[in-house]
Structures are given as structure tokens and as C-alpha cells.
mmCIF file of C-alpha atoms in Angstrom:
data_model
loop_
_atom_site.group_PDB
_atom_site.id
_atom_site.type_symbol
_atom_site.label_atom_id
_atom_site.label_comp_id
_atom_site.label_asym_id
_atom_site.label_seq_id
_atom_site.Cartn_x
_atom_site.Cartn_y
_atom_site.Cartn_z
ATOM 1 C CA UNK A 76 -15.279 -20.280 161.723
ATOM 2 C CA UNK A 77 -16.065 -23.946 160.802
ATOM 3 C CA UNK A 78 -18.294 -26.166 163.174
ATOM 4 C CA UNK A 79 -16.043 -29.090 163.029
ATOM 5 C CA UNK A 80 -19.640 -32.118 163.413
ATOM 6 C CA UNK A 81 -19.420 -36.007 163.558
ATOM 7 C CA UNK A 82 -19.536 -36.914 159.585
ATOM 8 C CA UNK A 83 -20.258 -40.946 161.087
ATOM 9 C CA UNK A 84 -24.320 -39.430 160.218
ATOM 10 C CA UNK A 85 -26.455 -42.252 159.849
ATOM 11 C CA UNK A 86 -26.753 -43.171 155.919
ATOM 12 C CA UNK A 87 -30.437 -43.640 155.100
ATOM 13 C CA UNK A 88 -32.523 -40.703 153.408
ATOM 14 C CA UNK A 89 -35.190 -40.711 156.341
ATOM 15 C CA UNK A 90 -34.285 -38.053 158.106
ATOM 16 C CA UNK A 91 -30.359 -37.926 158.123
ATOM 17 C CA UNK A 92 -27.964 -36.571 155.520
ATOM 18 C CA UNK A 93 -26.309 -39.309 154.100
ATOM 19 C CA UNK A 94 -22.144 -38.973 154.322
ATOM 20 C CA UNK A 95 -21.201 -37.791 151.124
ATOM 21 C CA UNK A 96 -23.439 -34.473 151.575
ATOM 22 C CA UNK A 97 -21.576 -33.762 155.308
ATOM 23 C CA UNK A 98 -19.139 -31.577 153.576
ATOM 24 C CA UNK A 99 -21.412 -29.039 152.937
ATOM 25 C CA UNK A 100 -23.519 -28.923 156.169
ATOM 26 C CA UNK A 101 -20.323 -28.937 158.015
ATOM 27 C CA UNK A 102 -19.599 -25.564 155.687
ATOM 28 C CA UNK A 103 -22.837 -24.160 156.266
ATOM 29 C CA UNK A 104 -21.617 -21.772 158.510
ATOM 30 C CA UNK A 105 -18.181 -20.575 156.237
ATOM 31 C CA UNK A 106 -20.584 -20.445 153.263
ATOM 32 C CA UNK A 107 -22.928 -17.601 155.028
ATOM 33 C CA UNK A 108 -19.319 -15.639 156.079
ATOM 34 C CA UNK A 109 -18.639 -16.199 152.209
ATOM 35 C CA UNK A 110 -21.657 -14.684 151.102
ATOM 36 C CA UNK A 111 -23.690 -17.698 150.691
ATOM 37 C CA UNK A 112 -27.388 -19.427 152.335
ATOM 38 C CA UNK A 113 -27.617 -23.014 151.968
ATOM 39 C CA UNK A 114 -31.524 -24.727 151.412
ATOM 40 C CA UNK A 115 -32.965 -25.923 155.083
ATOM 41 C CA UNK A 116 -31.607 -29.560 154.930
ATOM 42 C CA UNK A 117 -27.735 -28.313 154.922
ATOM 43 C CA UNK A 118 -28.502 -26.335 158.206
ATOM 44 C CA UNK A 119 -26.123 -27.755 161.406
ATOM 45 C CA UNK A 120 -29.622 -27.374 163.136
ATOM 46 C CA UNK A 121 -31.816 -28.856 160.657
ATOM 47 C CA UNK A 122 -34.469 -31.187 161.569
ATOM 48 C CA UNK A 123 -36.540 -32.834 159.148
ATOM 49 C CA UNK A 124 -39.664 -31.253 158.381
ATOM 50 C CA UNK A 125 -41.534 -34.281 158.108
ATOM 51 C CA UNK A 126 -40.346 -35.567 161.229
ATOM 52 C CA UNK A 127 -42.743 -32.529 162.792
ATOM 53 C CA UNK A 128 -45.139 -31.905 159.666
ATOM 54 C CA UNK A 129 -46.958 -35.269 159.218
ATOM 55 C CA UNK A 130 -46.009 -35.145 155.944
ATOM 56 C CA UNK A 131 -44.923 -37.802 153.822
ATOM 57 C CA UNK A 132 -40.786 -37.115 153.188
ATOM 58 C CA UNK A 133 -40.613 -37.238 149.895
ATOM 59 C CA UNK A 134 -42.765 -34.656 149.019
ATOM 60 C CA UNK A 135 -41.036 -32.542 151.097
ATOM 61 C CA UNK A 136 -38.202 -30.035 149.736
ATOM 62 C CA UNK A 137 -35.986 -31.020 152.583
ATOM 63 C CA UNK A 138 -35.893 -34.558 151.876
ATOM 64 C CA UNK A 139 -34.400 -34.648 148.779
ATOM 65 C CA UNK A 140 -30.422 -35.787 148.615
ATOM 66 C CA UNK A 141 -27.807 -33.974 146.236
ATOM 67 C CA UNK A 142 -27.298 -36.058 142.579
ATOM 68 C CA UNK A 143 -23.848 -34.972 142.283
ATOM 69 C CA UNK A 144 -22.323 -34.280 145.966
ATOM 70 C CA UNK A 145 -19.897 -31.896 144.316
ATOM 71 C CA UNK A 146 -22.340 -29.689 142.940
ATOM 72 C CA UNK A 147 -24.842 -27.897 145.328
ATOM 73 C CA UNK A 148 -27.008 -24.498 144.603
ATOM 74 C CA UNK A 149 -26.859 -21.619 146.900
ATOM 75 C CA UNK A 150 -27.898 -17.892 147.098
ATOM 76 C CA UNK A 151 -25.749 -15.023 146.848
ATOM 77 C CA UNK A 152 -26.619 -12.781 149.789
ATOM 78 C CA UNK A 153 -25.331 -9.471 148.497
ATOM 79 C CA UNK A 154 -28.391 -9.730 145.218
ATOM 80 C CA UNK A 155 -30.505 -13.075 146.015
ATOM 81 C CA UNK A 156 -29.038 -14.781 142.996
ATOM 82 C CA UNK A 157 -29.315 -18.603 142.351
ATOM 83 C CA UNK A 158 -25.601 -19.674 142.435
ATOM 84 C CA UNK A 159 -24.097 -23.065 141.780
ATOM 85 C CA UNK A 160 -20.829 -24.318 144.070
ATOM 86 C CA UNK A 161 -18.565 -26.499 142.496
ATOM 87 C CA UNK A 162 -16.018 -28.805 144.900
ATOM 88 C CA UNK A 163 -12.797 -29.499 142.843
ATOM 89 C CA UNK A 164 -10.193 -32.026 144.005
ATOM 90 C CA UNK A 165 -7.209 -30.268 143.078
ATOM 91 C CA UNK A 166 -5.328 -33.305 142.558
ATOM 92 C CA UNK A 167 -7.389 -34.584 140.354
ATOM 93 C CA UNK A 168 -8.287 -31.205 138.422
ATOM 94 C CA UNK A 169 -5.017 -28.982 138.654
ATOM 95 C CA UNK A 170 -6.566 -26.571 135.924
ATOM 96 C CA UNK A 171 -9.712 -26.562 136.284
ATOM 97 C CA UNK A 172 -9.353 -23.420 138.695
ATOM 98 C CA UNK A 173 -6.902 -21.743 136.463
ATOM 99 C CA UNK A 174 -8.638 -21.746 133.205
ATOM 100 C CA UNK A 175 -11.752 -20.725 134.395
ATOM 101 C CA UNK A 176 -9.999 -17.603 136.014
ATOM 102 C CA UNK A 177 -8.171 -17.299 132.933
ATOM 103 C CA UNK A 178 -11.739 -17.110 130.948
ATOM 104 C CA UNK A 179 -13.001 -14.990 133.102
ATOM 105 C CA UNK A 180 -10.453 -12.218 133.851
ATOM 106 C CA UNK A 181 -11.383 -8.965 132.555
ATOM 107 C CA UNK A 182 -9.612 -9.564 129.332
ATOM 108 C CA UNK A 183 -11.188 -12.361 128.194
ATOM 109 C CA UNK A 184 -14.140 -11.844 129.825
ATOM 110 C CA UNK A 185 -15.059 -9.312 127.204
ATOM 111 C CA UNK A 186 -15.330 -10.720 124.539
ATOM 112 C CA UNK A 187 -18.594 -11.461 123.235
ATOM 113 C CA UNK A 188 -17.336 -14.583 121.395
ATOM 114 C CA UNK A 189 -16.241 -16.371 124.983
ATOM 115 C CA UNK A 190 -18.960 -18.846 125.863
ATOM 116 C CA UNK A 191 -16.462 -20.203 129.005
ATOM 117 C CA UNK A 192 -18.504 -20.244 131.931
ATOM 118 C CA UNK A 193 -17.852 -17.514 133.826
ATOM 119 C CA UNK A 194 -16.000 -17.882 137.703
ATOM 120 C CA UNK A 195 -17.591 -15.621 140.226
ATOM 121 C CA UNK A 196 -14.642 -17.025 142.397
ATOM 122 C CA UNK A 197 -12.660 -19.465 143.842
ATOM 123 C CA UNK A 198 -12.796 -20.410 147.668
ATOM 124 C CA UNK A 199 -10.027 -21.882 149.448
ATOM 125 C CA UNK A 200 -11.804 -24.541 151.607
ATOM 126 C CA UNK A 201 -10.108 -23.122 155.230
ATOM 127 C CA UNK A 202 -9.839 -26.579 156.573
ATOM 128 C CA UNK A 203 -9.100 -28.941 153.656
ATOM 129 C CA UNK A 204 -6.259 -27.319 150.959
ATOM 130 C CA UNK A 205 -6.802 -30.231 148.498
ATOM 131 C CA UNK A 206 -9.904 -28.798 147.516
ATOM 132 C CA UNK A 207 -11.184 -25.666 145.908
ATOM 133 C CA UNK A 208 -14.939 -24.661 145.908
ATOM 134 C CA UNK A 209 -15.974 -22.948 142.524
ATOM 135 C CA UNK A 210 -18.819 -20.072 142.298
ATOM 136 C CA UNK A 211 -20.496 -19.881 139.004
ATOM 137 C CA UNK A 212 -23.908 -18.934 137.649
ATOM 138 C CA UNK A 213 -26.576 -21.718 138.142
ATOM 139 C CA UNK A 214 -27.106 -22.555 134.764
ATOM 140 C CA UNK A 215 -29.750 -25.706 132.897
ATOM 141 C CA UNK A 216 -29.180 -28.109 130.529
ATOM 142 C CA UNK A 217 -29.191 -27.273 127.025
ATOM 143 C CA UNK A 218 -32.477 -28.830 126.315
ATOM 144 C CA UNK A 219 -34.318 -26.882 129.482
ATOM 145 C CA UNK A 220 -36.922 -25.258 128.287
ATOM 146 C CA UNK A 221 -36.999 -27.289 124.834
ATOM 147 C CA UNK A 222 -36.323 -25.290 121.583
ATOM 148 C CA UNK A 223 -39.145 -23.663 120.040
ATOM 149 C CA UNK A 224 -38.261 -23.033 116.104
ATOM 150 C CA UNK A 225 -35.143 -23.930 114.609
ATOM 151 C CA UNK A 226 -33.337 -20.524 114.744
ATOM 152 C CA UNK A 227 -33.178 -21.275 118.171
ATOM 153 C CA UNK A 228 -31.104 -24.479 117.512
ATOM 154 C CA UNK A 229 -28.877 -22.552 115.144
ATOM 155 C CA UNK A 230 -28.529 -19.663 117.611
ATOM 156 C CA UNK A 231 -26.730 -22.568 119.510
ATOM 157 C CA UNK A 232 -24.854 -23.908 117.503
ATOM 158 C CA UNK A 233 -23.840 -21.135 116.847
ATOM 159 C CA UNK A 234 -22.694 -19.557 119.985
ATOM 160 C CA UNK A 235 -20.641 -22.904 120.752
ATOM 161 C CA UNK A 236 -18.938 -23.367 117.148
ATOM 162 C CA UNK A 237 -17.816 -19.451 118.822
ATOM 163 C CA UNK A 238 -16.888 -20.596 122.196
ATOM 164 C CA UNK A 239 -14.783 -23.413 120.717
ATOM 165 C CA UNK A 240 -13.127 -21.321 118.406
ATOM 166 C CA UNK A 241 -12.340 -18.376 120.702
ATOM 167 C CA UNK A 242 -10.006 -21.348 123.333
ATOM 168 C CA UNK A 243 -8.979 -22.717 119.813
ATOM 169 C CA UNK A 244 -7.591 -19.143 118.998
ATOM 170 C CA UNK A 245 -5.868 -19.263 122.819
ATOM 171 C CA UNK A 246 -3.947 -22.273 122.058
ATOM 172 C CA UNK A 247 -6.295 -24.087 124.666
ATOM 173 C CA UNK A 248 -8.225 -27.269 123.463
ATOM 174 C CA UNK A 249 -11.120 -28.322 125.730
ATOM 175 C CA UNK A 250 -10.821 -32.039 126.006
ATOM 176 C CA UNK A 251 -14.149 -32.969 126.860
ATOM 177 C CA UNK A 252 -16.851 -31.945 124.442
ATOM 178 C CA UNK A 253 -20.002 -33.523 125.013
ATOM 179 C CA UNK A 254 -23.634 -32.664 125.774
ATOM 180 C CA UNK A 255 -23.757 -32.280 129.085
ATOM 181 C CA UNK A 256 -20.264 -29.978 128.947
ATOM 182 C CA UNK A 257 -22.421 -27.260 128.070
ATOM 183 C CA UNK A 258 -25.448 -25.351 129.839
ATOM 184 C CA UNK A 259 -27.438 -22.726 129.323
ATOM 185 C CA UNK A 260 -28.630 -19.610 131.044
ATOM 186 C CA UNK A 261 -32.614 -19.984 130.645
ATOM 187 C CA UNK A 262 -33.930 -19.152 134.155
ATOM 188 C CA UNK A 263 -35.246 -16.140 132.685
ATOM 189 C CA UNK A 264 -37.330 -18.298 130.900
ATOM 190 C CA UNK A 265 -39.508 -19.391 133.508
ATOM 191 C CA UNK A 266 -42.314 -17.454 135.260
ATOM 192 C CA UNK A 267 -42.395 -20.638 138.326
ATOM 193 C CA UNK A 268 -39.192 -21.339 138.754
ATOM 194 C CA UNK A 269 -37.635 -25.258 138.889
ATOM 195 C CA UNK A 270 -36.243 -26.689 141.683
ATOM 196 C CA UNK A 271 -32.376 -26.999 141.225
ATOM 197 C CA UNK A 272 -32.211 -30.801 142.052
ATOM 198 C CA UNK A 273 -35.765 -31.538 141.045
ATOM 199 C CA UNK A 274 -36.692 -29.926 137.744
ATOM 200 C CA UNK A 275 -40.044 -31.269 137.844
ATOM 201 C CA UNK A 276 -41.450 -29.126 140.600
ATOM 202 C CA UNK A 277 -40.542 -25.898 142.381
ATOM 203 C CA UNK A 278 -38.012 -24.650 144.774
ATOM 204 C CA UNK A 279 -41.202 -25.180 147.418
ATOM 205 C CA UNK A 280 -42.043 -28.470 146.112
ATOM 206 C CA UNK A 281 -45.744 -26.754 145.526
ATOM 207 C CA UNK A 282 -46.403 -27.846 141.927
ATOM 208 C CA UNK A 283 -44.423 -27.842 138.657
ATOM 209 C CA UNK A 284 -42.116 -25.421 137.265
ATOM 210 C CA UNK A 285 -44.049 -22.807 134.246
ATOM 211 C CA UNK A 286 -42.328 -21.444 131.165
ATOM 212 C CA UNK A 287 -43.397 -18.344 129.948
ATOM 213 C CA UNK A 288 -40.936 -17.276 127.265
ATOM 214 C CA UNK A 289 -39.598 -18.781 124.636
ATOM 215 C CA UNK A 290 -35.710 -18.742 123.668
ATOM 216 C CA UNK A 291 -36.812 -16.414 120.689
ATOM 217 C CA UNK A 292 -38.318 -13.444 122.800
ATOM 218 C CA UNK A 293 -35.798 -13.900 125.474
ATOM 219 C CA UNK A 294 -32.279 -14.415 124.118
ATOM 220 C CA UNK A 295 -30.362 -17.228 125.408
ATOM 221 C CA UNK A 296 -27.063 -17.689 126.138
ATOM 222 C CA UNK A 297 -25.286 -21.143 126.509
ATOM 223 C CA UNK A 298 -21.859 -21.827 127.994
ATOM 224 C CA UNK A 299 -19.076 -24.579 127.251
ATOM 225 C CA UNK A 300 -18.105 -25.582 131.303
ATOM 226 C CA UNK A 301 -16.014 -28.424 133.082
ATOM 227 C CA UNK A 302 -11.895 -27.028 131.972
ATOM 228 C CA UNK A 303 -10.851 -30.178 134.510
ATOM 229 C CA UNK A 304 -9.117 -31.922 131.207
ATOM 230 C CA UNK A 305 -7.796 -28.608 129.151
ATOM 231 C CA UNK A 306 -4.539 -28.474 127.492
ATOM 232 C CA UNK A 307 -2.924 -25.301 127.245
ATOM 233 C CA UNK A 308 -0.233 -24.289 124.381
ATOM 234 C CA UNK A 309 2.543 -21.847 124.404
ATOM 235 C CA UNK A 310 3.362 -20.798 120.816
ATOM 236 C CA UNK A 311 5.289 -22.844 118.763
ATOM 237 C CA UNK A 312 4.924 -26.125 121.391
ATOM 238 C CA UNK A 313 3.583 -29.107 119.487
ATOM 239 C CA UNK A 314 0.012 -29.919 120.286
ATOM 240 C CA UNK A 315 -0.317 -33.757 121.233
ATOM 241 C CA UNK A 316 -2.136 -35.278 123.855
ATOM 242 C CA UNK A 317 -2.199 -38.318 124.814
ATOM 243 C CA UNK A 318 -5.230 -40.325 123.777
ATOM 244 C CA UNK A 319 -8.192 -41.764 125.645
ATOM 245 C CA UNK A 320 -9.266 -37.757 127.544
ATOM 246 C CA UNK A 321 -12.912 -37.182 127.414
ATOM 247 C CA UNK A 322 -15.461 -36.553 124.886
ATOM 248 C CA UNK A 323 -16.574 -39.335 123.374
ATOM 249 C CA UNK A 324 -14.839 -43.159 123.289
ATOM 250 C CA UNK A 325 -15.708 -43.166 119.625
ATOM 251 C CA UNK A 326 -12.868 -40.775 118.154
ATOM 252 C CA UNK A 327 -10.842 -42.747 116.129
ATOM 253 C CA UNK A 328 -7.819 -41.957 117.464
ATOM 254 C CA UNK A 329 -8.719 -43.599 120.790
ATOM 255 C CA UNK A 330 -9.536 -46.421 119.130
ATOM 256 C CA UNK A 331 -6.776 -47.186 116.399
ATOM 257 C CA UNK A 332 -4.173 -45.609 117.623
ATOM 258 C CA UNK A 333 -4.295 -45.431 121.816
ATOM 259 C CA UNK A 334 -0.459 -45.562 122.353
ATOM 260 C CA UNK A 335 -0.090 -42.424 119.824
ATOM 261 C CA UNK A 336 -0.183 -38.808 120.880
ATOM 262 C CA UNK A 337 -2.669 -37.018 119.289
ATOM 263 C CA UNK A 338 -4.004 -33.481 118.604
ATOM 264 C CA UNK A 339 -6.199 -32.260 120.765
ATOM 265 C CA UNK A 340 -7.739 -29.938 118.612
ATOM 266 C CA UNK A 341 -8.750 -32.158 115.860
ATOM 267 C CA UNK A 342 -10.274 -34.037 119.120
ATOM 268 C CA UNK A 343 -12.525 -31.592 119.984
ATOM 269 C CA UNK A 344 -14.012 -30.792 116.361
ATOM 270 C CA UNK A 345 -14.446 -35.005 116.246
ATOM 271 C CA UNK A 346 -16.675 -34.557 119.705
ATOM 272 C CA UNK A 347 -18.505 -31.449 118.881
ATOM 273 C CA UNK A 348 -19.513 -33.268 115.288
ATOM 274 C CA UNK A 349 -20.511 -36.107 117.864
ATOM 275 C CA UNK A 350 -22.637 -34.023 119.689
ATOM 276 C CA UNK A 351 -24.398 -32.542 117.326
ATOM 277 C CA UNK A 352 -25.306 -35.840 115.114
ATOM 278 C CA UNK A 353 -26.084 -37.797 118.216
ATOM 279 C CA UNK A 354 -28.048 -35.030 119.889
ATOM 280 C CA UNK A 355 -29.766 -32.629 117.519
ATOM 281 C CA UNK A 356 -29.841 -35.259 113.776
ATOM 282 C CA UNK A 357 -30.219 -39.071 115.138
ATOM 283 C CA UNK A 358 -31.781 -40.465 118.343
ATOM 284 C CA UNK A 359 -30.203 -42.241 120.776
ATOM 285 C CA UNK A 360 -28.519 -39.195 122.308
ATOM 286 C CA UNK A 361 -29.165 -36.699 125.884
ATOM 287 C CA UNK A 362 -32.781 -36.214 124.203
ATOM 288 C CA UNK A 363 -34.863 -36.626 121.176
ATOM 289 C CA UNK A 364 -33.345 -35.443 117.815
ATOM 290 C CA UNK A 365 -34.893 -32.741 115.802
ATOM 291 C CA UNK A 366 -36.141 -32.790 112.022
ATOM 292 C CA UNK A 367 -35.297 -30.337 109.351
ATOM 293 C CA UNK A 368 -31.505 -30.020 110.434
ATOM 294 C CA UNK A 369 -30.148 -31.778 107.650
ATOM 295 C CA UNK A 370 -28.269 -28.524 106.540
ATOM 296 C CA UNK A 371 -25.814 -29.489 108.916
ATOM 297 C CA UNK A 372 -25.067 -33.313 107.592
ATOM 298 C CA UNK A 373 -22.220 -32.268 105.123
ATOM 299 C CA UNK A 374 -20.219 -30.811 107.823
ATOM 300 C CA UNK A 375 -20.655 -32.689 110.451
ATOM 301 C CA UNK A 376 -20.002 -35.304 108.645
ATOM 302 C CA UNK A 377 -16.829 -33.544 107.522
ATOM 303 C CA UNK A 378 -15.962 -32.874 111.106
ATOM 304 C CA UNK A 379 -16.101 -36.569 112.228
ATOM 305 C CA UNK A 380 -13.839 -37.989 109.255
ATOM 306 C CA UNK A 381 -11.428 -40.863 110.704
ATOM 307 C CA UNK A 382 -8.233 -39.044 109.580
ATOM 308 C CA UNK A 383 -7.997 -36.201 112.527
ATOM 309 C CA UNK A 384 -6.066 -34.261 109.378
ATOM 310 C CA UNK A 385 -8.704 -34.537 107.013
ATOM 311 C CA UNK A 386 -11.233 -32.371 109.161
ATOM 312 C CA UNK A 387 -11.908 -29.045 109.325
ATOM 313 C CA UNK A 388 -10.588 -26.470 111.630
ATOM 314 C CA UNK A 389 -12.420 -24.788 114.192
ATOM 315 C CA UNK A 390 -11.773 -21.537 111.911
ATOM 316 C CA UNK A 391 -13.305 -23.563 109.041
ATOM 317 C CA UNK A 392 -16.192 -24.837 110.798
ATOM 318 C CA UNK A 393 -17.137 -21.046 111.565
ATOM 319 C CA UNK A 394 -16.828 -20.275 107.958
ATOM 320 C CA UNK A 395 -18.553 -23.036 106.635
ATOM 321 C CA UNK A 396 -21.408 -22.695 109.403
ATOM 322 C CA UNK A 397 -21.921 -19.009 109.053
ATOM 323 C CA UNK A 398 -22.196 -19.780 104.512
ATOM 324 C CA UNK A 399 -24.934 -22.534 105.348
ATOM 325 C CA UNK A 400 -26.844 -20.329 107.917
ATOM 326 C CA UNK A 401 -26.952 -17.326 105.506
ATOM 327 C CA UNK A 402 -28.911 -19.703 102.840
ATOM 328 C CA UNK A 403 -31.227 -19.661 105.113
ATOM 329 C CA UNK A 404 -34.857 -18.223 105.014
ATOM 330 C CA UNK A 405 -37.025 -16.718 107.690
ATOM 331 C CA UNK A 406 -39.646 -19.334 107.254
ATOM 332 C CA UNK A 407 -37.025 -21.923 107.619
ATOM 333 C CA UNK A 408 -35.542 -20.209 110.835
ATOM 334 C CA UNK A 409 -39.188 -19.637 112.454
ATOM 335 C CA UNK A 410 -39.968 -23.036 111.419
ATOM 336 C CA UNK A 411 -41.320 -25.114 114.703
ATOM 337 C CA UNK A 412 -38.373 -27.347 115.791
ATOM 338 C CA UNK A 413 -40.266 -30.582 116.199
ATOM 339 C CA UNK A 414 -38.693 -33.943 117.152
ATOM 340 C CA UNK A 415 -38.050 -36.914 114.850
ATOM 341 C CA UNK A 416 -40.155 -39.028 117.257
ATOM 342 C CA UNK A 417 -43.087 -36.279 116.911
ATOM 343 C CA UNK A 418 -45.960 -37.748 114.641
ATOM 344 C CA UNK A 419 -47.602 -35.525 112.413
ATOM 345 C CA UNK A 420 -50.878 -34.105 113.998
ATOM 346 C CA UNK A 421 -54.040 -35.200 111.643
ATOM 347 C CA UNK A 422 -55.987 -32.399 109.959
ATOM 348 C CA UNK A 423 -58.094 -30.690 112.609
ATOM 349 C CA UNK A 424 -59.010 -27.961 114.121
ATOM 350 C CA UNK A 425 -56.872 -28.434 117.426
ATOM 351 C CA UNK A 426 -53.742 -28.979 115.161
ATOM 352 C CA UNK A 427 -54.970 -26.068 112.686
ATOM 353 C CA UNK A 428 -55.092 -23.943 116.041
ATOM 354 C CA UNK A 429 -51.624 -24.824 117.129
ATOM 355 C CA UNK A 430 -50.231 -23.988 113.292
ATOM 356 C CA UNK A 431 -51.948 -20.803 113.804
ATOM 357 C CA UNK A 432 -51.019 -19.754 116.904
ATOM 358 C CA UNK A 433 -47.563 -20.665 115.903
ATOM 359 C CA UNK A 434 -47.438 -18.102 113.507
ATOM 360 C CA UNK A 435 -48.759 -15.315 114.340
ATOM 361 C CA UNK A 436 -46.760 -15.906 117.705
ATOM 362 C CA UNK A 437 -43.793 -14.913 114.949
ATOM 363 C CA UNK A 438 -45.548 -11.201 114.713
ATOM 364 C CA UNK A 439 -44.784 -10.691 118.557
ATOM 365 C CA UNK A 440 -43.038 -7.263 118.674
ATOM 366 C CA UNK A 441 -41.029 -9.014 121.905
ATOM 367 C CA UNK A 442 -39.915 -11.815 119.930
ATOM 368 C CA UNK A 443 -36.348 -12.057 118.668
ATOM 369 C CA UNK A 444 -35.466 -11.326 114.755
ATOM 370 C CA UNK A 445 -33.137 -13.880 113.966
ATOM 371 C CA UNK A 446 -29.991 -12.209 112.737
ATOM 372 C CA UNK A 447 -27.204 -14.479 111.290
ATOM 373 C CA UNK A 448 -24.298 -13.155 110.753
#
């Protein structure tokens, strides 16, 4: 049963939730029948601890307001896992439900070539059927932990030149391929583990987070998400969209051409080019760019030509990916992935040190053999 409470809470961050969060305090209580515990602050009964403590609020966990008000963390009762919640409009997102199901039935969810975020569920919100709530695996940004050498970039790339491919092969094109589209599953990269809104300290606010793996001796798996803009196919329908969905507002298409239908598919090899030369080769993107990637120019420049015809397929991208990767060495795999801001250490013997420890860290039996392919 829902506590129906007064959502007119006072908006200041001093001891009251501000409005937009309401929705989930007032669903504290359907949450726990759901199978879910909300932090202290969501609590009908909550009281700030500050108010009580003597301590100053904002170093207090409790004190800290949601980012996104449609995303908010939870643990799963039945095994204590860190879940995220996802608030859909349906309205505005009639597929986001569906495709996610779709990725995740027991089909689909087999194959080890789907990196679609998998749905735990979907909750019909008992008081409120214009919205869903989405369960899904509380996941971190791509660049959380950082990458260590650059088989770990390549492992990436890798596993989302897949994903792509595998809704390419569906008939479903993604619409909105960008950097922040995709997480990964790194948790189990961390001895202390982050808080979920603030990655910069712990879930008890008692110091900062501490990584002890890397992505090399504990596997990583990322995850395209967000379906709210997907265009499904049936065979033999003609693929056009309408220009001006997400990604990125530089694909030509948008910008020559705005009042002509456009494929979708082309679209998303366009944006995942994007991502990778504004994120991984060049500056200016989600975080610093990385040397030594210039294997990857050729094609991505390929995959960002003007003409949507002119680039490669998904299929061809694959292809062309896996023939690059394979010319690859060990030393250049277990290279260290340093930034293109990163200046070169002079001769010492702290920067001789890190070399060192660098590699003979490769000689870990733990770590991860990169295999390509």
C-alpha cells in the first residue's frame, strides 16, 4: 500500500527533500513490498541526521539530493545487490520498456554478443499508469575506474562495435549513441566501494572510494542502455527516420538535409565514429583522450564520412575492427593507456619504478591474457 504524503515539502536542501525527489519517498513503502530498501533520506520517517548529529549537512550521506530525479539506487532484498530504478514517462518513451524486455528475454539474453542492458523488471507504478519504473543493474560510467593498458580500451570497443551489431542484425537501430549511452559493470573493481550519487567518497560518506583491480585481472563488461529513441524494423520495411533523434547534432544528415528521412543505421555508425574520436583520439570529449590509438583513425574516419552511403556497415566495422586488432602485439596491448594531456615523466627513479612495476604487474597469474578474436 502507498502512503499517499503532502508533495508541497519545503524546497531547500537543509533538511527537506526538495519536490522533484517526493516520488520516491512517497514509494518508499511499495518499493520494500517490491523487493527494494531505499538510502535513509527517502524514508516517510526520515529526519535529518544533522538536524540531531551536530554535524555539518553536507558531509552527511543523508544530505545529498538525487542528480537525475529519475534515476535512484536501491538494494535488492532477496541478495543485497546494488540496483538502479529507472522512472520512464511512457508517453514520452513508448519503447523504452519494450526493447529492453525484448533484449533481455531468454532468447536474446543469451547471447554473448548482446551488450543491451539487461531489465531485471518492469514495475507498474500502482498509483500513476503513465509511468513505468525500470530495474536494472547499477552500472558506472565507462571511464570509472580509468583504463589501465590499451587492451583494455580495445576490449571496449570491442564489446560495443558487438552490441551495435547484434540490434543491427535485429532490424533495431539505437538512435542515440553517445558516451554516456553506455556503462559499465566495474563495481567489482573496487575494494571501498563509491557512493552511487557521490563517486568521490563512500556509501558512508567515511573517506574515498579504493580500486583494487584493474579491468585486465577482472574482466569488464560494458553495456549500450537508454532504448527511449529505438526504431524497430519488420523485414522488408524501409528504414528511414526522421532526422534530428539523438546522438550527436553533428551528423550530416541533421544538418543538410533536416526535412529528409534518413537511415537510422548509417546514424548510429556516424555517432559511434563520434564517440570514439571525440572520446578516446581528441580532447574535448566526456574525459581526456588517450595516445597510441591511432590504429583506429582510418575507420573511424571511414565511419563518419558525410555521405551516410559511403560508410561502412555495422557488419563491416566488425570485420575491419577485428583485421586491425589482430595486427596487434602483446606489448602494444599491455602498453599503459596514458592520456594525451599526460606529460612524459623525466628520467628517475620514481618514474623508472612506475615502468617497472608496470611490467612485471603483466606477469600476474590473475591478470587477463588479452585474446582478440
Amino acid at each position: 500500500m502507498i502512503t499517499a504524503l503532502n508533495t508541497l515539502v519545503p524546497l531547500n536542501f537543509h533538511g527537506f527533500l526538495p519536490e522533484d525527489e517526493a516520488f520516491w519517498r512517497n514509494h518508499q513503502q511499495w518499493l520494500m513490498e517490491s523487493g527494494y530498501i531505499v538510502r535513509p533520506r527517502f524514508h516517510p520517517d526520515w529526519v535529518p541526521s544533522w538536524l540531531t548529529s551536530g554535524e555539518t549537512d553536507y558531509i552527511c550521506e543523508d544530505y545529498h539530493f538525487l542528480y537525475n530525479i529519475a534515476l535512484f539506487d536501491v538494494i535488492r532484498i532477496m541478495d543485497g545487490e546494488q540496483v538502479m530504478l529507472k522512472r520512464v514517462r511512457i508517453s514520452r518513451h513508448p519503447v523504452e520498456a519494450s526493447m529492453g524486455q525484448l533484449f533481455s528475454s531468454p532468447i536474446l539474453g543469451s547471447y554473448s554478443e548482446n551488450h543491451c542492458i539487461p531489465f531485471y523488471e518492469v514495475l507498474d507504478i500502482p498509483d500513476d499508469p503513465s509511468y513505468v519504473v525500470i530495474a536494472m543493474p547499477f552500472l558506472l560510467p565507462v571511464y570509472e575506474p580509468c583504463f589501465n593498458v590499451v587492451g583494455e580500451i580495445v576490449d571496449f570497443l570491442r564489446q560495443i562495435f558487438e552490441g551495435l551489431q547484434f540490434m543491427h542484425h535485429r532490424n533495431i537501430a539505437h538512435c542515440d549513441v553517445k558516451i554516456n549511452n553506455i556503462l559499465s559493470k566495474t563495481l567489482h573493481l573496487y575494494q571501498v566501494m563509491p557512493h552511487p550519487e557521490d563517486r568521490s567518497t563512500t556509501r558512508t560518506f567515511t573517506g574515498g572510494p579504493e580500486v583494487g583491480w584493474t579491468r585486465s585481472e577482472r574482466p569488464v563488461t560494458h553495456y549500450l542502455i537508454d532504448f527511449g529513441q529505438t526504431c524497430h524494423y519488420a523485414d522488408g520495411q524501409p528504414r528511414l527516420h526522421r532526422p534530428g533523434f539523438g546522438g550527436t547534432r553533428l551528423v550530416p544528415e541533421f544538418r543538410n538535409h533536416p526535412d529528409t528521412l534518413c537511415d537510422p543505421f548509417a546514424v548510429d555508425v556516424y555517432c559511434m565514429g563520434n564517440l570514439i574520436r571525440s572520446n578516446f583520439n581528441q580532447s574535448g570529449g566526456r574525459f581526456e583522450a588517450y595516445r597510441g590509438l591511432e590504429f583506429m583513425d582510418d575507420l573511424v574516419s571511414d565511419m563518419m564520412k558525410d555521405n551516410p552511403k559511403e560508410r561502412p556497415t555495422m557488419d563491416e566495422v566488425v570485420e575491419r575492427f577485428t583485421a586491425i586488432v589482430r595486427r596487434l602485439d602483446d606489448h602494444k596491448l599491455n602498453s599503459r593507456a596514458t592520456t594525451v594531456d599526460e606529460r612524459p615523466e623525466p628520467v628517475s627513479n620514481s618514474s623508472l619504478f612506475k615502468k617497472l612495476k608496470h611490467w612485471t604487474g603483466l606477469f600476474n597469474p590473475f591478470r587477463r591474457r588479452w585474446i582478440v578474436y
